[in-house]
């Protein structure tokens, strides 16, 4: 019987080679320390508010240089030390074999019971996900470079053709479902082939996106229509950043009129505290806040039925956001103050109280015509 042919492996890229070198360097450093009979330790940059600052010139959140030591001979740190190397070994295996897995699958790849004990290396994915981020920061390699991805989230339709890993896709021919945004949107995987759009409209909610898509808003206004389906995943943020920088398209964002909607917008604009080390490739400082604005209630004579009373948590969050350096501009202070003055919040879906297609035919077109947005 003929021997089975070994499965072919994708050719290692220069990026793969560099990432492997970083992982091996990390392991070799720990090994040398052990051979000297000393305490091996990892130096990890702190991903906390105390180590984050807002770069006024670049208008993005940046991670500082403060580090914390993760030592093996320390009962409070030994578990995370071991977990970091387990994940690093798992990523090395993926790169060696030319394969990718989800961050959920990496949890299972690295989970096992320690021999002679009843203790598991990981109990839950909430343990492994932060370790992956620690590894990214420690060896300065992105999750995508470690051959890891998250479940995709977000949809796109509109006047753009892309090449996704060799397949050319016309985003004007996506029907009602749209094109699902991949977790990995780097230029070696995703390329822009043809663009006929004049701007990008990014909406928070999938239901709002469906209304706009069914009304073919993107066709009438020559745009790209995207939904992040809530807080934007890394793939969506990276795609927006690339479209803004490579296609030179303005981006308008439509979110609910509440502190959480403002936060979704702010993460797209200047990044997040937790992923401050990725702001340079994800943040879009020029992104424009189209709405919903706290002033829209009167501008569009919305009915009282759209009002949702602000909770104590909403009020506290709004006050907190007023103190953020990226919201210190007078126009943003007025926007947040109006929200608090109103005493209520509004969902984008509430525009349906005017008419089913009010958002498509009147609300957004008027906002764009009047240049009624914030930056």
Coordinates of C-alpha atoms in Angstrom, one line a residue:
X1 CA 0.0 0.0 0.0
X2 CA 1.4 3.4 -0.9
X3 CA 2.3 5.7 1.9
X4 CA -0.1 8.5 2.6
X5 CA 1.1 11.9 1.4
X6 CA 1.7 14.3 4.2
X7 CA -0.6 17.3 4.2
X8 CA 0.9 20.3 2.4
X9 CA 1.8 23.2 4.5
X10 CA 1.4 26.8 3.5
X11 CA 4.7 28.5 2.7
X12 CA 6.0 30.5 5.7
X13 CA 6.0 34.2 5.1
X14 CA 8.6 36.6 6.2
X15 CA 6.2 37.7 8.9
X16 CA 5.9 34.1 10.2
X17 CA 9.7 33.8 10.3
X18 CA 10.0 37.0 12.4
X19 CA 7.2 35.9 14.7
X20 CA 8.8 32.5 15.3
X21 CA 12.1 34.2 16.1
X22 CA 10.4 36.3 18.8
X23 CA 8.7 33.3 20.3
X24 CA 11.9 31.3 20.3
X25 CA 13.8 34.2 21.8
X26 CA 11.3 34.4 24.7
X27 CA 11.8 30.7 25.4
X28 CA 15.6 30.8 25.1
X29 CA 15.8 33.7 27.6
X30 CA 13.7 31.7 30.2
X31 CA 15.8 28.6 29.6
X32 CA 19.1 30.4 30.1
X33 CA 17.8 31.8 33.4
X34 CA 16.8 28.3 34.5
X35 CA 20.2 26.9 33.6
X36 CA 21.8 29.5 35.8
X37 CA 19.5 28.2 38.6
X38 CA 17.9 31.6 38.8
X39 CA 14.2 32.7 38.9
X40 CA 12.8 33.0 35.3
X41 CA 10.6 36.0 34.7
X42 CA 8.7 37.7 32.0
X43 CA 8.5 41.5 31.6
X44 CA 5.0 42.4 30.4
X45 CA 3.8 45.9 29.6
X46 CA 0.9 46.8 31.8
X47 CA -2.4 47.1 30.0
X48 CA -4.2 49.3 32.5
X49 CA -5.4 52.9 32.7
X50 CA -2.3 53.9 34.7
X51 CA -0.1 53.0 31.7
X52 CA -2.3 54.6 29.0
X53 CA -2.1 58.2 27.7
X54 CA -3.8 60.2 25.0
X55 CA -1.5 61.5 22.3
X56 CA -2.8 64.9 21.5
X57 CA -0.8 65.2 18.2
X58 CA -1.8 61.8 16.9
X59 CA -5.3 61.9 18.6
X60 CA -5.1 58.3 19.7
X61 CA -4.7 56.4 22.9
X62 CA -1.2 54.9 23.4
X63 CA 0.2 52.3 25.8
X64 CA 3.1 53.5 28.0
X65 CA 6.3 51.8 29.0
X66 CA 5.4 50.6 32.5
X67 CA 6.0 46.9 32.9
X68 CA 5.2 44.2 35.5
X69 CA 7.3 41.1 36.2
X70 CA 5.7 37.7 35.9
X71 CA 8.0 35.3 37.9
X72 CA 8.0 31.5 38.0
X73 CA 9.1 31.3 41.7
X74 CA 6.2 33.3 42.9
X75 CA 3.0 31.5 43.9
X76 CA 0.9 34.5 42.8
X77 CA 2.4 34.5 39.4
X78 CA 3.5 30.9 38.6
X79 CA 0.2 29.9 37.0
X80 CA 0.1 32.9 34.6
X81 CA 3.8 32.3 33.8
X82 CA 3.1 28.7 32.8
X83 CA 0.0 29.8 30.8
X84 CA 2.0 32.3 28.9
X85 CA 4.4 29.7 27.7
X86 CA 1.6 27.2 26.9
X87 CA 0.0 29.8 24.6
X88 CA 3.4 30.7 23.1
X89 CA 4.0 27.0 22.3
X90 CA 0.5 26.6 20.8
X91 CA 1.2 29.6 18.5
X92 CA 4.5 28.2 17.5
X93 CA 2.8 25.0 16.5
X94 CA 0.3 26.9 14.4
X95 CA 2.9 28.8 12.6
X96 CA 5.1 25.7 12.0
X97 CA 2.1 23.9 10.5
X98 CA 0.8 26.9 8.5
X99 CA -2.6 26.8 10.2
X100 CA -4.9 29.2 12.1
X101 CA -7.4 28.6 14.9
X102 CA -9.9 30.8 16.8
X103 CA -9.0 32.1 20.2
X104 CA -11.6 29.7 21.6
X105 CA -9.8 26.8 20.0
X106 CA -6.5 28.0 21.4
X107 CA -8.1 27.7 24.8
X108 CA -8.8 24.0 24.2
X109 CA -5.4 23.4 22.6
X110 CA -3.7 24.6 25.8
X111 CA -6.1 23.2 28.3
X112 CA -5.2 19.9 30.1
X113 CA -5.0 18.5 33.6
X114 CA -1.5 18.6 35.2
X115 CA -0.2 15.1 35.7
X116 CA -0.6 13.8 39.2
X117 CA -3.1 16.6 40.1
X118 CA -6.7 17.6 39.6
X119 CA -5.7 21.1 38.4
X120 CA -6.2 22.3 34.9
X121 CA -3.9 24.6 33.0
X122 CA -6.9 26.8 32.1
X123 CA -10.4 26.6 33.7
X124 CA -12.1 29.0 31.3
X125 CA -11.5 31.1 28.2
X126 CA -11.6 34.2 30.3
X127 CA -8.2 33.1 31.6
X128 CA -6.7 32.3 28.2
X129 CA -7.8 35.5 26.2
X130 CA -5.8 37.9 28.4
X131 CA -2.8 35.7 28.2
X132 CA -3.0 35.9 24.4
X133 CA -3.0 39.7 24.7
X134 CA -0.1 39.6 27.1
X135 CA 1.9 37.5 24.6
X136 CA 1.1 40.0 21.8
X137 CA 2.4 42.9 23.9
X138 CA 5.4 40.9 25.3
X139 CA 6.8 39.9 21.9
X140 CA 5.3 42.7 19.9
X141 CA 3.4 40.5 17.6
X142 CA -0.3 40.9 16.6
X143 CA -2.9 38.2 17.2
X144 CA -3.1 37.7 13.5
X145 CA 0.7 37.1 13.3
X146 CA 0.3 34.4 16.0
X147 CA -2.2 32.7 13.6
X148 CA -5.2 33.4 15.9
X149 CA -8.6 34.8 15.0
X150 CA -11.8 35.6 16.8
X151 CA -15.3 34.8 15.5
X152 CA -16.1 37.4 12.8
X153 CA -18.6 40.1 13.5
X154 CA -19.8 42.8 11.3
X155 CA -21.4 43.2 7.8
X156 CA -20.6 45.3 4.7
X157 CA -22.3 46.1 1.5
X158 CA -21.7 48.8 -1.1
X159 CA -19.6 50.2 -3.9
X160 CA -16.4 48.3 -3.3
X161 CA -14.8 45.2 -4.7
X162 CA -12.3 43.3 -2.6
X163 CA -10.0 40.3 -3.0
X164 CA -10.3 38.0 0.1
X165 CA -7.6 35.4 0.1
X166 CA -7.7 35.0 -3.6
X167 CA -11.5 35.4 -4.1
X168 CA -12.7 38.5 -5.8
X169 CA -16.0 39.8 -4.2
X170 CA -18.2 42.5 -5.5
X171 CA -19.9 44.1 -2.4
X172 CA -22.8 45.4 -4.5
X173 CA -23.9 41.8 -5.1
X174 CA -24.3 40.7 -1.5
X175 CA -28.1 40.5 -1.3
X176 CA -29.8 41.0 2.0
X177 CA -27.2 39.3 4.0
X178 CA -24.1 41.4 3.2
X179 CA -20.5 40.3 3.3
X180 CA -19.2 39.1 6.7
X181 CA -16.1 41.0 7.9
X182 CA -13.3 38.6 8.5
X183 CA -11.4 38.5 11.7
X184 CA -8.1 39.1 9.9
X185 CA -8.2 42.1 7.6
X186 CA -4.4 42.5 6.9
X187 CA -3.3 43.5 3.4
X188 CA -1.7 40.1 2.8
X189 CA -5.1 38.5 3.2
X190 CA -7.6 41.3 2.1
X191 CA -7.0 43.7 -0.8
X192 CA -9.1 46.5 -2.2
X193 CA -9.6 46.0 -6.0
X194 CA -12.1 48.7 -7.1
X195 CA -13.7 51.5 -5.2
X196 CA -16.6 53.6 -6.4
X197 CA -17.8 54.8 -3.0
X198 CA -17.6 58.4 -1.8
X199 CA -17.9 57.7 1.9
X200 CA -18.5 55.0 4.5
X201 CA -21.5 54.9 6.8
X202 CA -20.9 52.7 9.9
X203 CA -23.9 51.9 12.0
X204 CA -23.9 50.3 15.4
X205 CA -26.9 48.0 15.1
X206 CA -27.5 45.2 12.6
X207 CA -31.2 46.0 12.5
X208 CA -30.5 49.6 11.4
X209 CA -28.1 48.2 8.8
X210 CA -30.8 45.9 7.4
X211 CA -33.2 48.8 7.1
X212 CA -30.6 50.8 5.1
X213 CA -29.6 47.9 3.0
X214 CA -33.1 46.9 2.1
X215 CA -33.7 50.6 1.1
X216 CA -30.4 50.4 -0.9
X217 CA -29.1 53.5 0.8
X218 CA -25.6 52.5 -0.4
X219 CA -26.7 52.5 -4.0
X220 CA -28.5 55.8 -3.9
X221 CA -25.7 57.6 -2.1
X222 CA -22.6 55.9 -3.6
X223 CA -21.3 54.6 -0.3
X224 CA -20.1 51.6 1.7
X225 CA -22.6 50.5 4.4
X226 CA -21.1 48.7 7.4
X227 CA -22.5 47.5 10.8
X228 CA -20.2 46.7 13.7
X229 CA -23.0 44.8 15.5
X230 CA -22.3 46.6 18.7
X231 CA -18.9 47.3 20.0
X232 CA -16.6 46.9 17.0
X233 CA -14.5 43.7 16.8
X234 CA -10.8 44.0 15.9
X235 CA -11.5 43.0 12.3
X236 CA -14.1 45.7 11.8
X237 CA -11.8 48.3 13.4
X238 CA -8.9 47.3 11.2
X239 CA -11.0 47.3 8.1
X240 CA -12.3 50.8 8.8
X241 CA -8.8 52.1 9.4
X242 CA -7.5 50.6 6.2
X243 CA -10.4 52.0 4.2
X244 CA -9.9 55.4 5.7
X245 CA -6.1 55.5 5.0
X246 CA -5.9 53.6 1.7
X247 CA -9.2 54.6 0.0
X248 CA -9.1 58.1 1.5
X249 CA -12.8 57.9 2.3
X250 CA -14.6 59.9 5.1
X251 CA -16.3 57.7 7.7
X252 CA -19.6 58.6 9.4
X253 CA -20.8 56.7 12.5
X254 CA -24.4 56.3 13.6
X255 CA -24.9 55.0 17.2
X256 CA -27.5 55.1 19.9
X257 CA -27.9 58.4 21.8
X258 CA -26.5 57.2 25.1
X259 CA -23.1 57.0 26.8
X260 CA -22.5 53.5 25.5
X261 CA -23.1 54.6 21.9
X262 CA -20.6 57.5 22.4
X263 CA -18.1 55.0 23.8
X264 CA -18.5 52.8 20.7
X265 CA -17.8 55.8 18.6
X266 CA -14.8 56.9 20.7
X267 CA -13.2 53.4 20.4
X268 CA -13.4 53.7 16.6
X269 CA -12.0 57.2 16.8
X270 CA -8.9 56.9 19.1
X271 CA -8.8 53.3 20.3
X272 CA -9.4 51.6 23.6
X273 CA -7.5 51.3 26.9
X274 CA -7.3 47.5 26.7
X275 CA -6.0 47.5 23.2
X276 CA -4.0 50.7 23.4
X277 CA -1.0 48.8 21.9
X278 CA -2.9 48.4 18.7
X279 CA -4.2 52.0 18.3
X280 CA -1.9 52.8 15.4
X281 CA -3.4 50.2 13.2
X282 CA -7.0 50.4 14.4
X283 CA -7.9 54.0 15.4
X284 CA -9.4 56.4 12.9
X285 CA -9.0 59.9 14.4
X286 CA -10.9 61.6 11.6
X287 CA -14.1 59.5 12.0
X288 CA -17.2 61.6 12.1
X289 CA -20.1 61.3 14.6
X290 CA -23.3 61.6 12.6
X291 CA -25.7 60.8 15.4
X292 CA -27.9 60.2 17.1
X293 CA -27.2 63.5 18.7
X294 CA -28.9 64.7 21.9
X295 CA -30.1 67.7 19.8
X296 CA -31.9 65.5 17.3
X297 CA -34.9 65.3 19.5
X298 CA -35.9 68.9 18.8
X299 CA -34.3 69.1 15.3
X300 CA -36.5 66.3 14.0
X301 CA -39.5 66.8 16.3
X302 CA -39.3 63.3 17.6
X303 CA -42.3 62.1 19.7
X304 CA -42.1 61.7 23.5
X305 CA -42.4 57.9 23.0
X306 CA -38.7 57.7 22.0
X307 CA -37.6 58.8 25.4
X308 CA -35.8 56.3 27.7
X309 CA -35.0 57.6 31.1
X310 CA -31.3 57.8 31.9
X311 CA -30.3 55.4 34.7
X312 CA -27.9 56.2 37.5
X313 CA -25.2 54.2 35.6
X314 CA -25.9 56.2 32.4
X315 CA -25.5 59.5 34.3
X316 CA -22.3 58.4 36.0
X317 CA -20.9 57.1 32.7
X318 CA -21.7 60.4 30.9
X319 CA -20.0 62.4 33.6
X320 CA -17.0 60.2 33.3
X321 CA -16.8 60.6 29.6
X322 CA -17.0 64.4 29.9
X323 CA -13.6 64.2 31.7
X324 CA -11.9 62.2 28.8
X325 CA -9.3 64.3 27.1
X326 CA -10.7 63.3 23.6
X327 CA -14.1 64.8 24.6
X328 CA -12.8 68.0 26.1
X329 CA -13.6 70.1 23.0
X330 CA -16.5 72.5 23.6
X331 CA -18.8 70.9 21.0
X332 CA -18.5 67.6 22.7
X333 CA -19.0 69.1 26.2
X334 CA -22.3 70.6 24.8
X335 CA -23.3 67.3 23.3
X336 CA -22.9 65.3 26.5
X337 CA -24.3 68.1 28.6
X338 CA -27.5 68.1 26.5
X339 CA -27.8 64.4 27.0
X340 CA -27.7 64.9 30.8
X341 CA -30.1 68.0 30.5
X342 CA -32.6 65.9 28.5
X343 CA -32.6 63.3 31.2
X344 CA -33.3 60.6 28.6
X345 CA -31.5 58.6 25.9
X346 CA -32.7 57.5 22.5
X347 CA -32.1 54.5 20.2
X348 CA -31.5 54.9 16.5
X349 CA -34.4 52.4 16.0
X350 CA -36.7 55.1 17.5
X351 CA -36.6 57.0 14.2
X352 CA -39.2 54.5 12.9
X353 CA -41.7 56.3 15.0
X354 CA -41.7 58.9 12.2
X355 CA -41.9 56.4 9.4
X356 CA -40.4 53.1 8.4
X357 CA -37.8 54.6 6.0
X358 CA -37.4 58.0 7.7
X359 CA -33.8 57.2 8.6
X360 CA -33.0 56.4 4.9
X361 CA -35.0 59.1 3.2
X362 CA -34.8 62.1 5.6
X363 CA -32.7 61.7 8.7
X364 CA -29.3 60.7 7.3
X365 CA -29.5 62.6 4.0
X366 CA -30.3 65.8 5.9
X367 CA -27.4 65.2 8.3
X368 CA -25.0 64.8 5.4
X369 CA -26.3 67.8 3.5
X370 CA -26.1 70.0 6.5
X371 CA -22.7 68.6 7.5
X372 CA -24.3 68.1 10.9
X373 CA -21.7 65.9 12.5
X374 CA -19.0 66.1 15.2
X375 CA -15.3 65.1 15.1

